[in-house]
PDB file of C-alpha atoms in Angstrom:
ATOM      1  CA  VAL A   1    -163.779 115.764-131.466  1.00  0.00           C
ATOM      2  CA  ALA A   2    -165.197 113.256-133.949  1.00  0.00           C
ATOM      3  CA  LEU A   3    -165.147 115.892-136.679  1.00  0.00           C
ATOM      4  CA  LYS A   4    -161.469 116.617-135.992  1.00  0.00           C
ATOM      5  CA  GLU A   5    -160.812 112.877-136.239  1.00  0.00           C
ATOM      6  CA  CYS A   6    -162.531 112.877-139.633  1.00  0.00           C
ATOM      7  CA  PHE A   7    -160.304 115.717-140.823  1.00  0.00           C
ATOM      8  CA  GLU A   8    -157.180 113.798-139.848  1.00  0.00           C
ATOM      9  CA  ALA A   9    -158.156 110.180-140.612  1.00  0.00           C
ATOM     10  CA  LYS A  10    -156.355 108.055-143.183  1.00  0.00           C
ATOM     11  CA  ASP A  11    -157.885 107.233-146.547  1.00  0.00           C
ATOM     12  CA  GLY A  12    -160.249 104.267-146.370  1.00  0.00           C
ATOM     13  CA  ALA A  13    -160.773 104.596-142.630  1.00  0.00           C
ATOM     14  CA  LYS A  14    -164.065 104.461-140.775  1.00  0.00           C
ATOM     15  CA  ILE A  15    -164.911 106.434-137.654  1.00  0.00           C
ATOM     16  CA  TYR A  16    -167.459 104.914-135.263  1.00  0.00           C
ATOM     17  CA  LEU A  17    -169.413 106.998-132.785  1.00  0.00           C
ATOM     18  CA  GLU A  18    -171.170 105.859-129.601  1.00  0.00           C
ATOM     19  CA  CYS A  19    -170.631 102.137-130.144  1.00  0.00           C
ATOM     20  CA  LEU A  20    -166.940 101.316-129.518  1.00  0.00           C
ATOM     21  CA  GLY A  21    -166.402 104.016-126.969  1.00  0.00           C
ATOM     22  CA  ASP A  22    -167.559 107.518-127.868  1.00  0.00           C
ATOM     23  CA  ILE A  23    -165.201 107.677-130.865  1.00  0.00           C
ATOM     24  CA  SER A  24    -163.263 104.825-132.456  1.00  0.00           C
ATOM     25  CA  ASP A  25    -161.251 104.209-135.601  1.00  0.00           C
ATOM     26  CA  GLY A  26    -160.874 100.491-134.927  1.00  0.00           C
ATOM     27  CA  ASN A  27    -157.496 100.938-133.228  1.00  0.00           C
ATOM     28  CA  ILE A  28    -158.009 103.844-130.820  1.00  0.00           C
ATOM     29  CA  SER A  29    -161.095 104.185-128.632  1.00  0.00           C
ATOM     30  CA  THR A  30    -161.740 107.608-127.106  1.00  0.00           C
ATOM     31  CA  GLU A  31    -164.173 108.386-124.319  1.00  0.00           C
ATOM     32  CA  ILE A  32    -165.229 112.046-124.172  1.00  0.00           C
ATOM     33  CA  LYS A  33    -166.137 113.543-120.799  1.00  0.00           C
ATOM     34  CA  HIS A  34    -167.258 117.160-120.683  1.00  0.00           C
ATOM     35  CA  SER A  35    -168.167 119.285-117.684  1.00  0.00           C
ATOM     36  CA  VAL A  36    -169.437 122.860-117.551  1.00  0.00           C
ATOM     37  CA  ASN A  37    -167.719 123.108-114.163  1.00  0.00           C
ATOM     38  CA  GLU A  38    -164.268 124.496-114.938  1.00  0.00           C
ATOM     39  CA  GLU A  39    -163.079 123.624-111.423  1.00  0.00           C
ATOM     40  CA  LYS A  40    -163.857 119.905-111.767  1.00  0.00           C
ATOM     41  CA  LYS A  41    -160.972 117.627-110.804  1.00  0.00           C
ATOM     42  CA  LEU A  42    -160.185 114.051-111.774  1.00  0.00           C
ATOM     43  CA  ILE A  43    -159.929 112.369-108.363  1.00  0.00           C
ATOM     44  CA  ASP A  44    -159.177 108.742-107.431  1.00  0.00           C
ATOM     45  CA  THR A  45    -162.850 107.765-107.290  1.00  0.00           C
ATOM     46  CA  HIS A  46    -164.035 109.768-110.285  1.00  0.00           C
ATOM     47  CA  ILE A  47    -166.787 107.818-112.021  1.00  0.00           C
ATOM     48  CA  ASP A  48    -165.608 108.877-115.495  1.00  0.00           C
ATOM     49  CA  PHE A  49    -162.400 106.874-115.151  1.00  0.00           C
ATOM     50  CA  TRP A  50    -163.855 103.800-113.494  1.00  0.00           C
ATOM     51  CA  LYS A  51    -166.858 103.547-115.797  1.00  0.00           C
ATOM     52  CA  THR A  52    -164.642 103.933-118.887  1.00  0.00           C
ATOM     53  CA  LEU A  53    -162.214 101.230-117.760  1.00  0.00           C
ATOM     54  CA  SER A  54    -165.062  98.932-116.703  1.00  0.00           C
ATOM     55  CA  ASN A  55    -166.740  99.290-120.103  1.00  0.00           C
ATOM     56  CA  ILE A  56    -163.500  98.335-121.858  1.00  0.00           C
ATOM     57  CA  ILE A  57    -163.243  95.239-119.668  1.00  0.00           C
ATOM     58  CA  THR A  58    -166.873  94.300-120.330  1.00  0.00           C
ATOM     59  CA  GLY A  59    -166.174  94.546-124.066  1.00  0.00           C
ATOM     60  CA  TYR A  60    -162.739  92.942-123.782  1.00  0.00           C
ATOM     61  CA  ASP A  61    -163.262  90.484-126.656  1.00  0.00           C
ATOM     62  CA  THR A  62    -163.796  93.482-128.946  1.00  0.00           C
ATOM     63  CA  PHE A  63    -161.176  95.782-127.435  1.00  0.00           C
ATOM     64  CA  ARG A  64    -158.359  93.295-126.835  1.00  0.00           C
ATOM     65  CA  PHE A  65    -156.705  94.162-130.150  1.00  0.00           C
ATOM     66  CA  TYR A  66    -156.971  97.944-129.744  1.00  0.00           C
ATOM     67  CA  GLY A  67    -153.702  99.861-129.540  1.00  0.00           C
ATOM     68  CA  LYS A  68    -154.861 102.730-127.349  1.00  0.00           C
ATOM     69  CA  PHE A  69    -157.670 103.877-125.057  1.00  0.00           C
ATOM     70  CA  ILE A  70    -158.051 107.584-124.344  1.00  0.00           C
ATOM     71  CA  LEU A  71    -160.023 109.332-121.632  1.00  0.00           C
ATOM     72  CA  HIS A  72    -160.483 112.831-123.081  1.00  0.00           C
ATOM     73  CA  THR A  73    -161.825 115.016-120.282  1.00  0.00           C
ATOM     74  CA  THR A  74    -162.279 118.678-119.485  1.00  0.00           C
ATOM     75  CA  ALA A  75    -161.531 117.850-115.846  1.00  0.00           C
ATOM     76  CA  GLU A  76    -158.032 118.444-114.541  1.00  0.00           C
ATOM     77  CA  VAL A  77    -156.072 115.694-112.806  1.00  0.00           C
ATOM     78  CA  LYS A  78    -156.032 116.415-109.091  1.00  0.00           C
ATOM     79  CA  LYS A  79    -152.590 116.836-107.619  1.00  0.00           C
ATOM     80  CA  ASP A  80    -151.488 113.813-105.542  1.00  0.00           C
ATOM     81  CA  SER A  81    -154.219 111.647-107.059  1.00  0.00           C
ATOM     82  CA  ILE A  82    -153.411 108.269-108.646  1.00  0.00           C
ATOM     83  CA  PHE A  83    -153.715 109.955-112.041  1.00  0.00           C
ATOM     84  CA  GLU A  84    -150.856 112.409-111.547  1.00  0.00           C
ATOM     85  CA  LYS A  85    -148.296 111.772-114.344  1.00  0.00           C
ATOM     86  CA  TRP A  86    -150.461 108.794-115.322  1.00  0.00           C
ATOM     87  CA  ASN A  87    -149.230 108.591-118.920  1.00  0.00           C
ATOM     88  CA  ASP A  88    -145.618 108.263-117.755  1.00  0.00           C
ATOM     89  CA  LEU A  89    -146.283 105.282-115.469  1.00  0.00           C
ATOM     90  CA  LYS A  90    -145.450 101.665-116.249  1.00  0.00           C
ATOM     91  CA  LYS A  91    -148.372  99.256-116.496  1.00  0.00           C
ATOM     92  CA  SER A  92    -147.478  97.628-113.164  1.00  0.00           C
ATOM     93  CA  GLU A  93    -147.431 101.051-111.489  1.00  0.00           C
ATOM     94  CA  LYS A  94    -150.842 101.892-112.923  1.00  0.00           C
ATOM     95  CA  LEU A  95    -152.197  98.598-111.622  1.00  0.00           C
ATOM     96  CA  ASN A  96    -150.813  99.202-108.149  1.00  0.00           C
ATOM     97  CA  LYS A  97    -152.317 102.665-108.075  1.00  0.00           C
ATOM     98  CA  ILE A  98    -155.839 101.603-109.010  1.00  0.00           C
ATOM     99  CA  LYS A  99    -155.675  98.698-106.537  1.00  0.00           C
ATOM    100  CA  SER A 100    -154.830 101.197-103.786  1.00  0.00           C
ATOM    101  CA  VAL A 101    -158.096 103.085-104.257  1.00  0.00           C
ATOM    102  CA  LYS A 102    -160.806 102.684-101.647  1.00  0.00           C
ATOM    103  CA  SER A 103    -164.123 102.160-103.396  1.00  0.00           C
ATOM    104  CA  ASN A 104    -167.351 104.015-102.630  1.00  0.00           C
ATOM    105  CA  ASP A 105    -171.040 103.672-103.512  1.00  0.00           C
ATOM    106  CA  THR A 106    -170.677 105.750-106.685  1.00  0.00           C
ATOM    107  CA  ILE A 107    -168.048 103.573-108.357  1.00  0.00           C
ATOM    108  CA  LYS A 108    -168.600 100.233-106.588  1.00  0.00           C
ATOM    109  CA  SER A 109    -170.031  98.241-109.513  1.00  0.00           C
ATOM    110  CA  TYR A 110    -167.366  99.555-111.924  1.00  0.00           C
ATOM    111  CA  PHE A 111    -164.582  99.194-109.367  1.00  0.00           C
ATOM    112  CA  ASP A 112    -165.518  95.585-108.594  1.00  0.00           C
ATOM    113  CA  ASN A 113    -165.603  94.738-112.297  1.00  0.00           C
ATOM    114  CA  VAL A 114    -162.095  96.158-112.733  1.00  0.00           C
ATOM    115  CA  ILE A 115    -160.500  94.635-109.648  1.00  0.00           C
ATOM    116  CA  LYS A 116    -161.768  91.098-110.277  1.00  0.00           C
ATOM    117  CA  PHE A 117    -160.517  91.121-113.898  1.00  0.00           C
ATOM    118  CA  ASP A 118    -157.517  89.003-114.897  1.00  0.00           C
ATOM    119  CA  LYS A 119    -154.350  90.773-113.691  1.00  0.00           C
ATOM    120  CA  SER A 120    -152.286  90.218-116.837  1.00  0.00           C
ATOM    121  CA  LYS A 121    -155.063  91.358-119.167  1.00  0.00           C
ATOM    122  CA  LEU A 122    -155.784  94.366-116.964  1.00  0.00           C
ATOM    123  CA  GLU A 123    -152.141  95.419-117.012  1.00  0.00           C
ATOM    124  CA  ASN A 124    -152.118  95.269-120.803  1.00  0.00           C
ATOM    125  CA  LEU A 125    -155.214  97.475-120.961  1.00  0.00           C
ATOM    126  CA  LEU A 126    -153.723  99.935-118.496  1.00  0.00           C
ATOM    127  CA  GLU A 127    -150.489 100.109-120.483  1.00  0.00           C
ATOM    128  CA  ASN A 128    -152.491 101.446-123.415  1.00  0.00           C
ATOM    129  CA  PHE A 129    -154.824 103.631-121.334  1.00  0.00           C
ATOM    130  CA  GLU A 130    -154.027 107.338-121.703  1.00  0.00           C
ATOM    131  CA  ILE A 131    -155.599 110.311-119.952  1.00  0.00           C
ATOM    132  CA  LYS A 132    -155.908 113.653-121.730  1.00  0.00           C
ATOM    133  CA  ASP A 133    -157.047 115.970-118.966  1.00  0.00           C
ATOM    134  CA  ASN A 134    -157.833 119.674-118.912  1.00  0.00           C
ATOM    135  CA  GLN A 135    -159.160 119.584-122.473  1.00  0.00           C
ATOM    136  CA  LYS A 136    -161.064 122.513-123.930  1.00  0.00           C
ATOM    137  CA  THR A 137    -164.786 122.896-123.336  1.00  0.00           C
ATOM    138  CA  ALA A 138    -167.058 122.240-126.307  1.00  0.00           C
ATOM    139  CA  LYS A 139    -167.429 125.959-126.987  1.00  0.00           C
ATOM    140  CA  ASP A 140    -163.687 126.613-126.910  1.00  0.00           C
ATOM    141  CA  TYR A 141    -162.933 123.446-128.879  1.00  0.00           C
ATOM    142  CA  TYR A 142    -165.341 124.607-131.571  1.00  0.00           C
ATOM    143  CA  LYS A 143    -163.870 128.098-131.761  1.00  0.00           C
ATOM    144  CA  GLU A 144    -160.169 127.418-131.254  1.00  0.00           C
ATOM    145  CA  ILE A 145    -159.621 123.999-132.807  1.00  0.00           C
ATOM    146  CA  LEU A 146    -162.325 123.305-135.389  1.00  0.00           C
ATOM    147  CA  LEU A 147    -162.756 126.785-136.872  1.00  0.00           C
ATOM    148  CA  ASP A 148    -158.993 127.216-136.954  1.00  0.00           C
ATOM    149  CA  HIS A 149    -158.224 123.745-138.276  1.00  0.00           C
ATOM    150  CA  SER A 150    -156.122 123.740-141.435  1.00  0.00           C
ATOM    151  CA  ALA A 151    -158.704 121.542-143.208  1.00  0.00           C
ATOM    152  CA  ILE A 152    -161.122 124.475-143.043  1.00  0.00           C
ATOM    153  CA  LYS A 153    -158.865 127.504-142.682  1.00  0.00           C
ATOM    154  CA  ASN A 154    -156.938 126.763-145.868  1.00  0.00           C
ATOM    155  CA  ILE A 155    -159.959 126.608-148.178  1.00  0.00           C
ATOM    156  CA  ILE A 156    -162.837 128.604-146.642  1.00  0.00           C
ATOM    157  CA  VAL A 157    -162.682 132.353-146.044  1.00  0.00           C
ATOM    158  CA  LYS A 158    -163.215 133.376-142.426  1.00  0.00           C
ATOM    159  CA  PRO A 159    -166.757 134.840-142.719  1.00  0.00           C
ATOM    160  CA  ASN A 160    -168.053 131.529-144.114  1.00  0.00           C
ATOM    161  CA  ARG A 161    -166.256 129.085-141.829  1.00  0.00           C
ATOM    162  CA  GLU A 162    -168.968 128.711-139.191  1.00  0.00           C
ATOM    163  CA  LEU A 163    -171.669 127.962-141.758  1.00  0.00           C
ATOM    164  CA  PHE A 164    -169.420 125.451-143.469  1.00  0.00           C
ATOM    165  CA  LEU A 165    -168.485 123.805-140.176  1.00  0.00           C
ATOM    166  CA  CYS A 166    -172.131 123.514-139.163  1.00  0.00           C
ATOM    167  CA  SER A 167    -172.910 121.792-142.469  1.00  0.00           C
ATOM    168  CA  LEU A 168    -170.235 119.195-141.655  1.00  0.00           C
ATOM    169  CA  LEU A 169    -171.625 118.643-138.154  1.00  0.00           C
ATOM    170  CA  GLY A 170    -175.013 118.197-139.788  1.00  0.00           C
ATOM    171  CA  TYR A 171    -173.557 115.651-142.191  1.00  0.00           C
ATOM    172  CA  ILE A 172    -172.164 113.590-139.308  1.00  0.00           C
ATOM    173  CA  SER A 173    -175.545 113.648-137.528  1.00  0.00           C
ATOM    174  CA  GLN A 174    -177.359 112.633-140.699  1.00  0.00           C
ATOM    175  CA  GLU A 175    -175.146 109.567-141.036  1.00  0.00           C
ATOM    176  CA  LEU A 176    -176.777 108.183-137.877  1.00  0.00           C
ATOM    177  CA  ILE A 177    -180.284 109.249-138.879  1.00  0.00           C
ATOM    178  CA  ASP A 178    -179.993 107.586-142.299  1.00  0.00           C
ATOM    179  CA  SER A 179    -178.292 104.427-141.036  1.00  0.00           C
ATOM    180  CA  GLU A 180    -180.444 101.353-141.565  1.00  0.00           C
ATOM    181  CA  THR A 181    -178.648  99.478-138.770  1.00  0.00           C
ATOM    182  CA  TYR A 182    -178.307 102.466-136.421  1.00  0.00           C
ATOM    183  CA  ILE A 183    -174.554 101.900-136.339  1.00  0.00           C
ATOM    184  CA  TRP A 184    -173.150 105.423-136.325  1.00  0.00           C
ATOM    185  CA  GLU A 185    -170.351 105.074-138.850  1.00  0.00           C
ATOM    186  CA  ILE A 186    -168.524 107.734-140.821  1.00  0.00           C
ATOM    187  CA  ASP A 187    -166.876 106.411-143.969  1.00  0.00           C
ATOM    188  CA  ILE A 188    -163.923 108.742-144.501  1.00  0.00           C
ATOM    189  CA  ASP A 189    -163.840 108.418-148.286  1.00  0.00           C
ATOM    190  CA  SER A 190    -167.519 109.376-148.435  1.00  0.00           C
ATOM    191  CA  PHE A 191    -166.922 112.125-145.871  1.00  0.00           C
ATOM    192  CA  ARG A 192    -164.209 113.653-148.061  1.00  0.00           C
ATOM    193  CA  GLU A 193    -166.408 113.580-151.149  1.00  0.00           C
ATOM    194  CA  ASN A 194    -169.147 115.418-149.292  1.00  0.00           C
ATOM    195  CA  PHE A 195    -166.619 117.750-147.669  1.00  0.00           C
ATOM    196  CA  GLN A 196    -165.455 118.858-151.121  1.00  0.00           C
ATOM    197  CA  SER A 197    -169.015 119.134-152.410  1.00  0.00           C
ATOM    198  CA  TYR A 198    -169.994 121.373-149.481  1.00  0.00           C
ATOM    199  CA  ALA A 199    -166.781 123.386-149.812  1.00  0.00           C
ATOM    200  CA  ASN A 200    -167.530 124.128-153.472  1.00  0.00           C
ATOM    201  CA  HIS A 201    -170.650 126.020-152.439  1.00  0.00           C
ATOM    202  CA  TYR A 202    -168.585 128.299-150.196  1.00  0.00           C
ATOM    203  CA  GLN A 203    -165.980 129.016-152.814  1.00  0.00           C
ATOM    204  CA  ILE A 204    -168.358 130.814-155.201  1.00  0.00           C
ATOM    205  CA  GLU A 205    -167.276 134.431-155.454  1.00  0.00           C
ATOM    206  CA  ASP A 206    -170.794 135.891-155.428  1.00  0.00           C
ATOM    207  CA  LEU A 207    -172.040 133.552-152.677  1.00  0.00           C
ATOM    208  CA  ASN A 208    -173.836 136.308-150.760  1.00  0.00           C
TER     209      ASN A 208
END
């Protein structure tokens, strides 16, 4: 998902991984939740939701100016849960729904942190909180979205796309390894320079 964000980011942008949510561009923070269980449902007391919202509240001073928060999950919203048609709800409706949930041992610490938070601030966070459910598994995302993305498809012939894509994933990983501060940051201008450099190797006619 981070690699797709790099493909589509604006010039001069920076993409942060694992420090302002799983993926952040300074305006949108995305939390990625992946399950190998294809039958997994997003229920009222699902820890993925409550932990994500609680973390945003804990880091409120940092996140208060963000325009959007996204829970990107392979789980599917359970019918009749508080999350059904979530993205169409008003902020007051979202607040009422989460306040109607009965806590349990799994989510208690996160739930308590959310419920005791300032109502007005919480509503504003909820207004910008979006759920993208039923997302593709990592394997399908890799095959159907990354390999078929126009950034790659338009310049790399099909037999070489996987090798090229893996070199880009390696580049992203190396950015953390080489970071002196251990802030995992992808500078998009630098990413594009390296992208083109890597692509040049795969555009040689006698590559094999």
